[in-house]
């Protein structure tokens, strides 16, 4: 694990906030960036709001000025993300963050891996605390 891959920014969470952050960084030329999502798919909570007959769209898509189903919103955001150079790690959890060494330990489909980063952006909506006491 000594050959840790280095990123300018690590984004923890593949929901709307994480995807939006990655797209925004790409537009500003910041990179390399990696987005880490513990689920098997991007989209976060909105992915649970599927389009169905009689359903009520509940997510506001500001760029289009309308209300849509969560599944549609997540799909559009993932399409925007795919147009960037953002590395994506699905099914992966951050198990440890060392703020002094700027090193993150990940557990994913390929086993345990480490990476380093200049900045960590935790945007995950979770009830679990981040695996460090002080990120700053």
JSON list of C-alpha atoms in Angstrom, two decimals:
[
{"chain": "A", "resi": 1, "resn": "UNK", "atom": "CA", "xyz": [0.00, 0.00, 0.00]},
{"chain": "A", "resi": 2, "resn": "UNK", "atom": "CA", "xyz": [2.99, 2.33, -0.24]},
{"chain": "A", "resi": 3, "resn": "UNK", "atom": "CA", "xyz": [2.28, 3.38, -3.85]},
{"chain": "A", "resi": 4, "resn": "UNK", "atom": "CA", "xyz": [-0.79, 5.46, -3.05]},
{"chain": "A", "resi": 5, "resn": "UNK", "atom": "CA", "xyz": [-2.41, 7.23, -6.00]},
{"chain": "A", "resi": 6, "resn": "UNK", "atom": "CA", "xyz": [-2.53, 11.02, -5.55]},
{"chain": "A", "resi": 7, "resn": "UNK", "atom": "CA", "xyz": [-5.50, 13.30, -6.27]},
{"chain": "A", "resi": 8, "resn": "UNK", "atom": "CA", "xyz": [-5.92, 17.04, -5.98]},
{"chain": "A", "resi": 9, "resn": "UNK", "atom": "CA", "xyz": [-9.41, 16.52, -4.48]},
{"chain": "A", "resi": 10, "resn": "UNK", "atom": "CA", "xyz": [-11.22, 13.51, -3.02]},
{"chain": "A", "resi": 11, "resn": "UNK", "atom": "CA", "xyz": [-15.01, 13.80, -2.85]},
{"chain": "A", "resi": 12, "resn": "UNK", "atom": "CA", "xyz": [-16.73, 11.43, -0.43]},
{"chain": "A", "resi": 13, "resn": "UNK", "atom": "CA", "xyz": [-20.33, 10.86, -1.54]},
{"chain": "A", "resi": 14, "resn": "UNK", "atom": "CA", "xyz": [-21.85, 10.23, -4.96]},
{"chain": "A", "resi": 15, "resn": "UNK", "atom": "CA", "xyz": [-25.20, 11.94, -4.50]},
{"chain": "A", "resi": 16, "resn": "UNK", "atom": "CA", "xyz": [-26.23, 15.31, -5.96]},
{"chain": "A", "resi": 17, "resn": "UNK", "atom": "CA", "xyz": [-23.81, 17.31, -3.79]},
{"chain": "A", "resi": 18, "resn": "UNK", "atom": "CA", "xyz": [-20.84, 15.10, -4.63]},
{"chain": "A", "resi": 19, "resn": "UNK", "atom": "CA", "xyz": [-21.63, 14.98, -8.34]},
{"chain": "A", "resi": 20, "resn": "UNK", "atom": "CA", "xyz": [-22.22, 18.73, -8.44]},
{"chain": "A", "resi": 21, "resn": "UNK", "atom": "CA", "xyz": [-18.91, 19.35, -6.68]},
{"chain": "A", "resi": 22, "resn": "UNK", "atom": "CA", "xyz": [-17.03, 17.12, -9.14]},
{"chain": "A", "resi": 23, "resn": "UNK", "atom": "CA", "xyz": [-18.65, 18.77, -12.18]},
{"chain": "A", "resi": 24, "resn": "UNK", "atom": "CA", "xyz": [-17.93, 22.24, -10.76]},
{"chain": "A", "resi": 25, "resn": "UNK", "atom": "CA", "xyz": [-14.28, 21.39, -10.13]},
{"chain": "A", "resi": 26, "resn": "UNK", "atom": "CA", "xyz": [-13.94, 19.97, -13.65]},
{"chain": "A", "resi": 27, "resn": "UNK", "atom": "CA", "xyz": [-15.38, 23.18, -15.14]},
{"chain": "A", "resi": 28, "resn": "UNK", "atom": "CA", "xyz": [-12.70, 25.12, -13.28]},
{"chain": "A", "resi": 29, "resn": "UNK", "atom": "CA", "xyz": [-9.90, 22.82, -14.43]},
{"chain": "A", "resi": 30, "resn": "UNK", "atom": "CA", "xyz": [-9.18, 21.37, -11.01]},
{"chain": "A", "resi": 31, "resn": "UNK", "atom": "CA", "xyz": [-7.84, 17.85, -11.15]},
{"chain": "A", "resi": 32, "resn": "UNK", "atom": "CA", "xyz": [-7.23, 15.07, -10.79]},
{"chain": "A", "resi": 33, "resn": "UNK", "atom": "CA", "xyz": [-10.40, 14.44, -8.78]},
{"chain": "A", "resi": 34, "resn": "UNK", "atom": "CA", "xyz": [-11.85, 11.18, -7.46]},
{"chain": "A", "resi": 35, "resn": "UNK", "atom": "CA", "xyz": [-15.43, 10.66, -6.28]},
{"chain": "A", "resi": 36, "resn": "UNK", "atom": "CA", "xyz": [-15.96, 7.84, -3.78]},
{"chain": "A", "resi": 37, "resn": "UNK", "atom": "CA", "xyz": [-19.43, 6.31, -3.36]},
{"chain": "A", "resi": 38, "resn": "UNK", "atom": "CA", "xyz": [-20.21, 3.40, -1.02]},
{"chain": "A", "resi": 39, "resn": "UNK", "atom": "CA", "xyz": [-23.23, 2.27, -3.05]},
{"chain": "A", "resi": 40, "resn": "UNK", "atom": "CA", "xyz": [-23.03, 0.43, -6.36]},
{"chain": "A", "resi": 41, "resn": "UNK", "atom": "CA", "xyz": [-24.64, 3.35, -8.23]},
{"chain": "A", "resi": 42, "resn": "UNK", "atom": "CA", "xyz": [-24.30, 7.11, -8.27]},
{"chain": "A", "resi": 43, "resn": "UNK", "atom": "CA", "xyz": [-27.22, 9.34, -7.36]},
{"chain": "A", "resi": 44, "resn": "UNK", "atom": "CA", "xyz": [-27.63, 9.07, -3.60]},
{"chain": "A", "resi": 45, "resn": "UNK", "atom": "CA", "xyz": [-31.03, 9.49, -2.00]},
{"chain": "A", "resi": 46, "resn": "UNK", "atom": "CA", "xyz": [-32.79, 10.72, -5.18]},
{"chain": "A", "resi": 47, "resn": "UNK", "atom": "CA", "xyz": [-32.20, 7.31, -6.80]},
{"chain": "A", "resi": 48, "resn": "UNK", "atom": "CA", "xyz": [-34.79, 5.88, -4.38]},
{"chain": "A", "resi": 49, "resn": "UNK", "atom": "CA", "xyz": [-37.51, 8.09, -5.86]},
{"chain": "A", "resi": 50, "resn": "UNK", "atom": "CA", "xyz": [-38.36, 6.19, -9.01]},
{"chain": "A", "resi": 51, "resn": "UNK", "atom": "CA", "xyz": [-40.69, 7.44, -11.72]},
{"chain": "A", "resi": 52, "resn": "UNK", "atom": "CA", "xyz": [-43.99, 5.58, -11.47]},
{"chain": "A", "resi": 53, "resn": "UNK", "atom": "CA", "xyz": [-47.60, 6.03, -12.59]},
{"chain": "A", "resi": 54, "resn": "UNK", "atom": "CA", "xyz": [-49.40, 8.39, -10.24]},
{"chain": "A", "resi": 55, "resn": "UNK", "atom": "CA", "xyz": [-46.12, 9.35, -8.59]},
{"chain": "A", "resi": 56, "resn": "UNK", "atom": "CA", "xyz": [-45.32, 12.91, -7.61]},
{"chain": "A", "resi": 57, "resn": "UNK", "atom": "CA", "xyz": [-42.06, 14.49, -8.77]},
{"chain": "A", "resi": 58, "resn": "UNK", "atom": "CA", "xyz": [-40.33, 15.88, -5.69]},
{"chain": "A", "resi": 59, "resn": "UNK", "atom": "CA", "xyz": [-36.90, 17.17, -6.73]},
{"chain": "A", "resi": 60, "resn": "UNK", "atom": "CA", "xyz": [-36.28, 20.64, -8.12]},
{"chain": "A", "resi": 61, "resn": "UNK", "atom": "CA", "xyz": [-33.91, 20.76, -11.08]},
{"chain": "A", "resi": 62, "resn": "UNK", "atom": "CA", "xyz": [-32.87, 24.40, -10.97]},
{"chain": "A", "resi": 63, "resn": "UNK", "atom": "CA", "xyz": [-30.99, 24.39, -14.28]},
{"chain": "A", "resi": 64, "resn": "UNK", "atom": "CA", "xyz": [-34.19, 23.44, -16.09]},
{"chain": "A", "resi": 65, "resn": "UNK", "atom": "CA", "xyz": [-36.64, 25.23, -13.81]},
{"chain": "A", "resi": 66, "resn": "UNK", "atom": "CA", "xyz": [-38.88, 22.26, -13.11]},
{"chain": "A", "resi": 67, "resn": "UNK", "atom": "CA", "xyz": [-39.72, 19.55, -10.62]},
{"chain": "A", "resi": 68, "resn": "UNK", "atom": "CA", "xyz": [-38.66, 15.99, -11.56]},
{"chain": "A", "resi": 69, "resn": "UNK", "atom": "CA", "xyz": [-38.48, 12.50, -10.09]},
{"chain": "A", "resi": 70, "resn": "UNK", "atom": "CA", "xyz": [-35.31, 11.78, -8.14]},
{"chain": "A", "resi": 71, "resn": "UNK", "atom": "CA", "xyz": [-34.29, 9.02, -10.51]},
{"chain": "A", "resi": 72, "resn": "UNK", "atom": "CA", "xyz": [-34.41, 11.49, -13.45]},
{"chain": "A", "resi": 73, "resn": "UNK", "atom": "CA", "xyz": [-32.39, 14.09, -11.55]},
{"chain": "A", "resi": 74, "resn": "UNK", "atom": "CA", "xyz": [-29.73, 11.56, -10.54]},
{"chain": "A", "resi": 75, "resn": "UNK", "atom": "CA", "xyz": [-29.52, 10.23, -14.10]},
{"chain": "A", "resi": 76, "resn": "UNK", "atom": "CA", "xyz": [-28.98, 13.68, -15.58]},
{"chain": "A", "resi": 77, "resn": "UNK", "atom": "CA", "xyz": [-26.34, 14.51, -13.00]},
{"chain": "A", "resi": 78, "resn": "UNK", "atom": "CA", "xyz": [-24.49, 11.24, -13.66]},
{"chain": "A", "resi": 79, "resn": "UNK", "atom": "CA", "xyz": [-24.53, 12.06, -17.39]},
{"chain": "A", "resi": 80, "resn": "UNK", "atom": "CA", "xyz": [-22.89, 15.45, -16.67]},
{"chain": "A", "resi": 81, "resn": "UNK", "atom": "CA", "xyz": [-20.32, 13.75, -14.46]},
{"chain": "A", "resi": 82, "resn": "UNK", "atom": "CA", "xyz": [-19.47, 11.22, -17.20]},
{"chain": "A", "resi": 83, "resn": "UNK", "atom": "CA", "xyz": [-18.38, 14.13, -19.42]},
{"chain": "A", "resi": 84, "resn": "UNK", "atom": "CA", "xyz": [-15.59, 15.01, -16.95]},
{"chain": "A", "resi": 85, "resn": "UNK", "atom": "CA", "xyz": [-12.28, 13.33, -16.17]},
{"chain": "A", "resi": 86, "resn": "UNK", "atom": "CA", "xyz": [-13.38, 12.54, -12.62]},
{"chain": "A", "resi": 87, "resn": "UNK", "atom": "CA", "xyz": [-12.28, 9.10, -11.41]},
{"chain": "A", "resi": 88, "resn": "UNK", "atom": "CA", "xyz": [-15.19, 7.22, -9.82]},
{"chain": "A", "resi": 89, "resn": "UNK", "atom": "CA", "xyz": [-14.90, 4.51, -7.16]},
{"chain": "A", "resi": 90, "resn": "UNK", "atom": "CA", "xyz": [-18.26, 2.77, -6.65]},
{"chain": "A", "resi": 91, "resn": "UNK", "atom": "CA", "xyz": [-18.94, 0.27, -3.88]},
{"chain": "A", "resi": 92, "resn": "UNK", "atom": "CA", "xyz": [-16.09, 1.82, -1.92]},
{"chain": "A", "resi": 93, "resn": "UNK", "atom": "CA", "xyz": [-15.94, 3.11, 1.64]},
{"chain": "A", "resi": 94, "resn": "UNK", "atom": "CA", "xyz": [-13.44, 5.40, 3.28]},
{"chain": "A", "resi": 95, "resn": "UNK", "atom": "CA", "xyz": [-12.30, 3.56, 6.40]},
{"chain": "A", "resi": 96, "resn": "UNK", "atom": "CA", "xyz": [-9.62, 5.95, 7.61]},
{"chain": "A", "resi": 97, "resn": "UNK", "atom": "CA", "xyz": [-8.44, 9.50, 6.99]},
{"chain": "A", "resi": 98, "resn": "UNK", "atom": "CA", "xyz": [-5.03, 10.62, 8.18]},
{"chain": "A", "resi": 99, "resn": "UNK", "atom": "CA", "xyz": [-5.14, 14.45, 8.02]},
{"chain": "A", "resi": 100, "resn": "UNK", "atom": "CA", "xyz": [-1.44, 14.82, 8.81]},
{"chain": "A", "resi": 101, "resn": "UNK", "atom": "CA", "xyz": [-0.24, 12.60, 5.95]},
{"chain": "A", "resi": 102, "resn": "UNK", "atom": "CA", "xyz": [-3.25, 13.52, 3.78]},
{"chain": "A", "resi": 103, "resn": "UNK", "atom": "CA", "xyz": [-3.83, 9.79, 3.27]},
{"chain": "A", "resi": 104, "resn": "UNK", "atom": "CA", "xyz": [-7.15, 7.94, 2.94]},
{"chain": "A", "resi": 105, "resn": "UNK", "atom": "CA", "xyz": [-7.67, 4.22, 3.33]},
{"chain": "A", "resi": 106, "resn": "UNK", "atom": "CA", "xyz": [-10.42, 2.73, 1.17]},
{"chain": "A", "resi": 107, "resn": "UNK", "atom": "CA", "xyz": [-12.22, -0.61, 1.21]},
{"chain": "A", "resi": 108, "resn": "UNK", "atom": "CA", "xyz": [-13.79, -1.55, -2.10]},
{"chain": "A", "resi": 109, "resn": "UNK", "atom": "CA", "xyz": [-14.20, -4.29, -4.68]},
{"chain": "A", "resi": 110, "resn": "UNK", "atom": "CA", "xyz": [-10.43, -4.46, -5.18]},
{"chain": "A", "resi": 111, "resn": "UNK", "atom": "CA", "xyz": [-9.75, -4.79, -1.45]},
{"chain": "A", "resi": 112, "resn": "UNK", "atom": "CA", "xyz": [-7.96, -2.27, 0.76]},
{"chain": "A", "resi": 113, "resn": "UNK", "atom": "CA", "xyz": [-6.24, 0.61, -1.03]},
{"chain": "A", "resi": 114, "resn": "UNK", "atom": "CA", "xyz": [-4.72, 3.93, -0.06]},
{"chain": "A", "resi": 115, "resn": "UNK", "atom": "CA", "xyz": [-4.64, 7.25, -1.79]},
{"chain": "A", "resi": 116, "resn": "UNK", "atom": "CA", "xyz": [-3.44, 10.73, -0.95]},
{"chain": "A", "resi": 117, "resn": "UNK", "atom": "CA", "xyz": [-5.10, 14.07, -1.61]},
{"chain": "A", "resi": 118, "resn": "UNK", "atom": "CA", "xyz": [-4.52, 17.78, -1.23]},
{"chain": "A", "resi": 119, "resn": "UNK", "atom": "CA", "xyz": [-8.15, 18.24, -0.14]},
{"chain": "A", "resi": 120, "resn": "UNK", "atom": "CA", "xyz": [-11.04, 16.07, 1.06]},
{"chain": "A", "resi": 121, "resn": "UNK", "atom": "CA", "xyz": [-14.64, 17.15, 0.49]},
{"chain": "A", "resi": 122, "resn": "UNK", "atom": "CA", "xyz": [-17.05, 15.08, 2.62]},
{"chain": "A", "resi": 123, "resn": "UNK", "atom": "CA", "xyz": [-20.50, 15.55, 1.08]},
{"chain": "A", "resi": 124, "resn": "UNK", "atom": "CA", "xyz": [-21.98, 12.19, 2.02]},
{"chain": "A", "resi": 125, "resn": "UNK", "atom": "CA", "xyz": [-25.32, 12.27, 3.83]},
{"chain": "A", "resi": 126, "resn": "UNK", "atom": "CA", "xyz": [-24.83, 9.61, 6.42]},
{"chain": "A", "resi": 127, "resn": "UNK", "atom": "CA", "xyz": [-25.45, 9.05, 10.08]},
{"chain": "A", "resi": 128, "resn": "UNK", "atom": "CA", "xyz": [-21.99, 7.57, 10.44]},
{"chain": "A", "resi": 129, "resn": "UNK", "atom": "CA", "xyz": [-19.16, 9.87, 11.57]},
{"chain": "A", "resi": 130, "resn": "UNK", "atom": "CA", "xyz": [-16.18, 10.36, 9.28]},
{"chain": "A", "resi": 131, "resn": "UNK", "atom": "CA", "xyz": [-13.27, 8.06, 10.15]},
{"chain": "A", "resi": 132, "resn": "UNK", "atom": "CA", "xyz": [-11.15, 10.87, 11.62]},
{"chain": "A", "resi": 133, "resn": "UNK", "atom": "CA", "xyz": [-11.46, 13.39, 14.40]},
{"chain": "A", "resi": 134, "resn": "UNK", "atom": "CA", "xyz": [-10.09, 16.47, 12.70]},
{"chain": "A", "resi": 135, "resn": "UNK", "atom": "CA", "xyz": [-9.99, 17.04, 8.97]},
{"chain": "A", "resi": 136, "resn": "UNK", "atom": "CA", "xyz": [-8.68, 20.59, 9.23]}
]
